[in-house]
Coordinates of N, CA and C in Angstrom, one line a residue:
M1 N -44.7 6.2 67.8 CA -44.6 7.5 68.4 C -44.7 8.6 67.3
N2 N -45.2 9.7 67.7 CA -45.2 10.9 66.8 C -44.2 11.9 67.2
E3 N -44.2 13.1 66.5 CA -43.2 14.1 66.8 C -43.5 14.9 68.1
H4 N -44.6 14.6 68.7 CA -45.0 15.4 69.9 C -44.8 14.6 71.2
T5 N -44.3 13.4 71.2 CA -44.0 12.6 72.4 C -42.8 13.1 73.1
A6 N -42.8 12.9 74.4 CA -41.7 13.4 75.2 C -40.4 12.5 75.1
T7 N -40.6 11.2 74.6 CA -39.5 10.3 74.5 C -38.8 10.4 73.2
D8 N -39.3 11.2 72.3 CA -38.6 11.4 71.0 C -37.6 12.5 71.0
D9 N -36.6 12.4 71.8 CA -35.6 13.5 72.0 C -34.6 13.4 70.9
H10 N -34.1 14.5 70.5 CA -33.0 14.6 69.5 C -31.7 15.0 70.2
P11 N -30.6 14.4 69.9 CA -29.4 14.8 70.5 C -29.0 16.2 70.2
G12 N -28.5 16.9 71.2 CA -28.1 18.3 70.9 C -29.2 19.3 71.1
E13 N -30.4 18.9 71.2 CA -31.5 19.9 71.4 C -31.8 20.0 72.9
T14 N -31.8 21.2 73.4 CA -32.1 21.5 74.8 C -33.2 22.6 74.8
T15 N -33.9 22.6 75.9 CA -35.0 23.6 75.9 C -34.4 25.0 76.3
D16 N -33.2 25.1 76.8 CA -32.6 26.4 77.1 C -31.9 27.1 76.0
Q17 N -31.9 26.5 74.8 CA -31.3 27.2 73.6 C -32.3 28.2 73.1
I18 N -31.9 29.4 72.8 CA -32.7 30.4 72.3 C -32.5 30.5 70.8
R19 N -33.7 30.5 70.1 CA -33.6 30.5 68.6 C -33.7 32.0 68.2
V20 N -32.7 32.4 67.4 CA -32.6 33.8 66.9 C -32.9 33.8 65.4
T21 N -33.9 34.5 65.0 CA -34.2 34.6 63.6 C -33.6 35.9 63.0
S22 N -33.4 35.9 61.7 CA -32.7 37.0 61.0 C -33.3 38.3 61.3
P23 N -34.6 38.5 61.2 CA -35.2 39.9 61.4 C -34.8 40.4 62.8
M24 N -34.5 39.6 63.8 CA -34.3 40.0 65.1 C -32.8 40.4 65.3
Q25 N -31.9 40.0 64.4 CA -30.5 40.3 64.5 C -30.2 41.7 64.1
S26 N -29.3 42.3 64.8 CA -29.0 43.7 64.4 C -28.0 43.6 63.2
F27 N -28.0 44.7 62.4 CA -27.1 44.8 61.3 C -26.7 46.2 61.2
E28 N -25.5 46.4 60.5 CA -25.0 47.8 60.3 C -25.3 48.3 58.9
M29 N -25.1 49.6 58.7 CA -25.3 50.1 57.4 C -24.3 49.6 56.3
S30 N -23.1 49.1 56.8 CA -22.2 48.5 55.8 C -22.8 47.3 55.2
A31 N -23.5 46.5 56.0 CA -24.2 45.3 55.4 C -25.2 45.7 54.4
V32 N -26.0 46.7 54.7 CA -27.0 47.2 53.8 C -26.4 47.7 52.5
T33 N -25.3 48.5 52.6 CA -24.6 49.0 51.5 C -24.0 47.9 50.6
T34 N -23.4 46.9 51.3 CA -22.9 45.7 50.5 C -24.0 45.0 49.8
G35 N -25.1 44.8 50.4 CA -26.3 44.2 49.7 C -26.8 45.0 48.6
L36 N -26.9 46.3 48.7 CA -27.3 47.1 47.6 C -26.3 47.1 46.4
V37 N -25.0 47.1 46.7 CA -24.0 47.1 45.7 C -24.1 45.8 44.9
I38 N -24.2 44.7 45.6 CA -24.3 43.3 45.0 C -25.6 43.3 44.2
T39 N -26.7 43.8 44.7 CA -28.0 43.9 43.9 C -27.8 44.6 42.6
M40 N -27.2 45.8 42.7 CA -27.0 46.6 41.5 C -26.1 46.0 40.5
V41 N -25.0 45.3 40.9 CA -24.1 44.6 40.0 C -24.9 43.5 39.3
G42 N -25.7 42.8 40.1 CA -26.4 41.7 39.5 C -27.5 42.1 38.5
L43 N -28.2 43.2 38.8 CA -29.1 43.8 37.9 C -28.4 44.3 36.7
G44 N -27.3 44.9 36.8 CA -26.5 45.4 35.7 C -26.1 44.3 34.8
I45 N -25.7 43.2 35.3 CA -25.3 42.0 34.5 C -26.6 41.4 33.8
I46 N -27.6 41.2 34.6 CA -28.8 40.6 34.0 C -29.4 41.5 32.9
L47 N -29.5 42.8 33.1 CA -30.1 43.7 32.1 C -29.1 44.2 31.1
G48 N -27.8 44.3 31.5 CA -26.8 44.8 30.5 C -26.4 43.9 29.5
I49 N -26.2 42.6 29.8 CA -25.8 41.6 28.8 C -26.8 41.5 27.6
P50 N -28.1 41.4 27.8 CA -29.0 41.4 26.7 C -29.0 42.7 25.9
L51 N -28.8 43.8 26.5 CA -28.8 45.1 25.8 C -27.5 45.1 24.9
V52 N -26.4 44.7 25.4 CA -25.2 44.7 24.6 C -25.2 43.7 23.5
L53 N -25.8 42.5 23.7 CA -25.9 41.5 22.6 C -27.0 41.8 21.6
S54 N -27.9 42.7 21.9 CA -29.0 43.0 20.9 C -28.6 44.1 19.9

């Protein structure tokens, strides 16, 4: 059998489940702000440590 046969069912999978992907999910500005703060801290660490050590 291949992955396209009807008898190759997987437990827990139903056709009525709706798949939601990340771009479709709503998010608030607090999530954006948190992501930007984490990005800035990470960039500060990555770029700051070599500058301090040199």
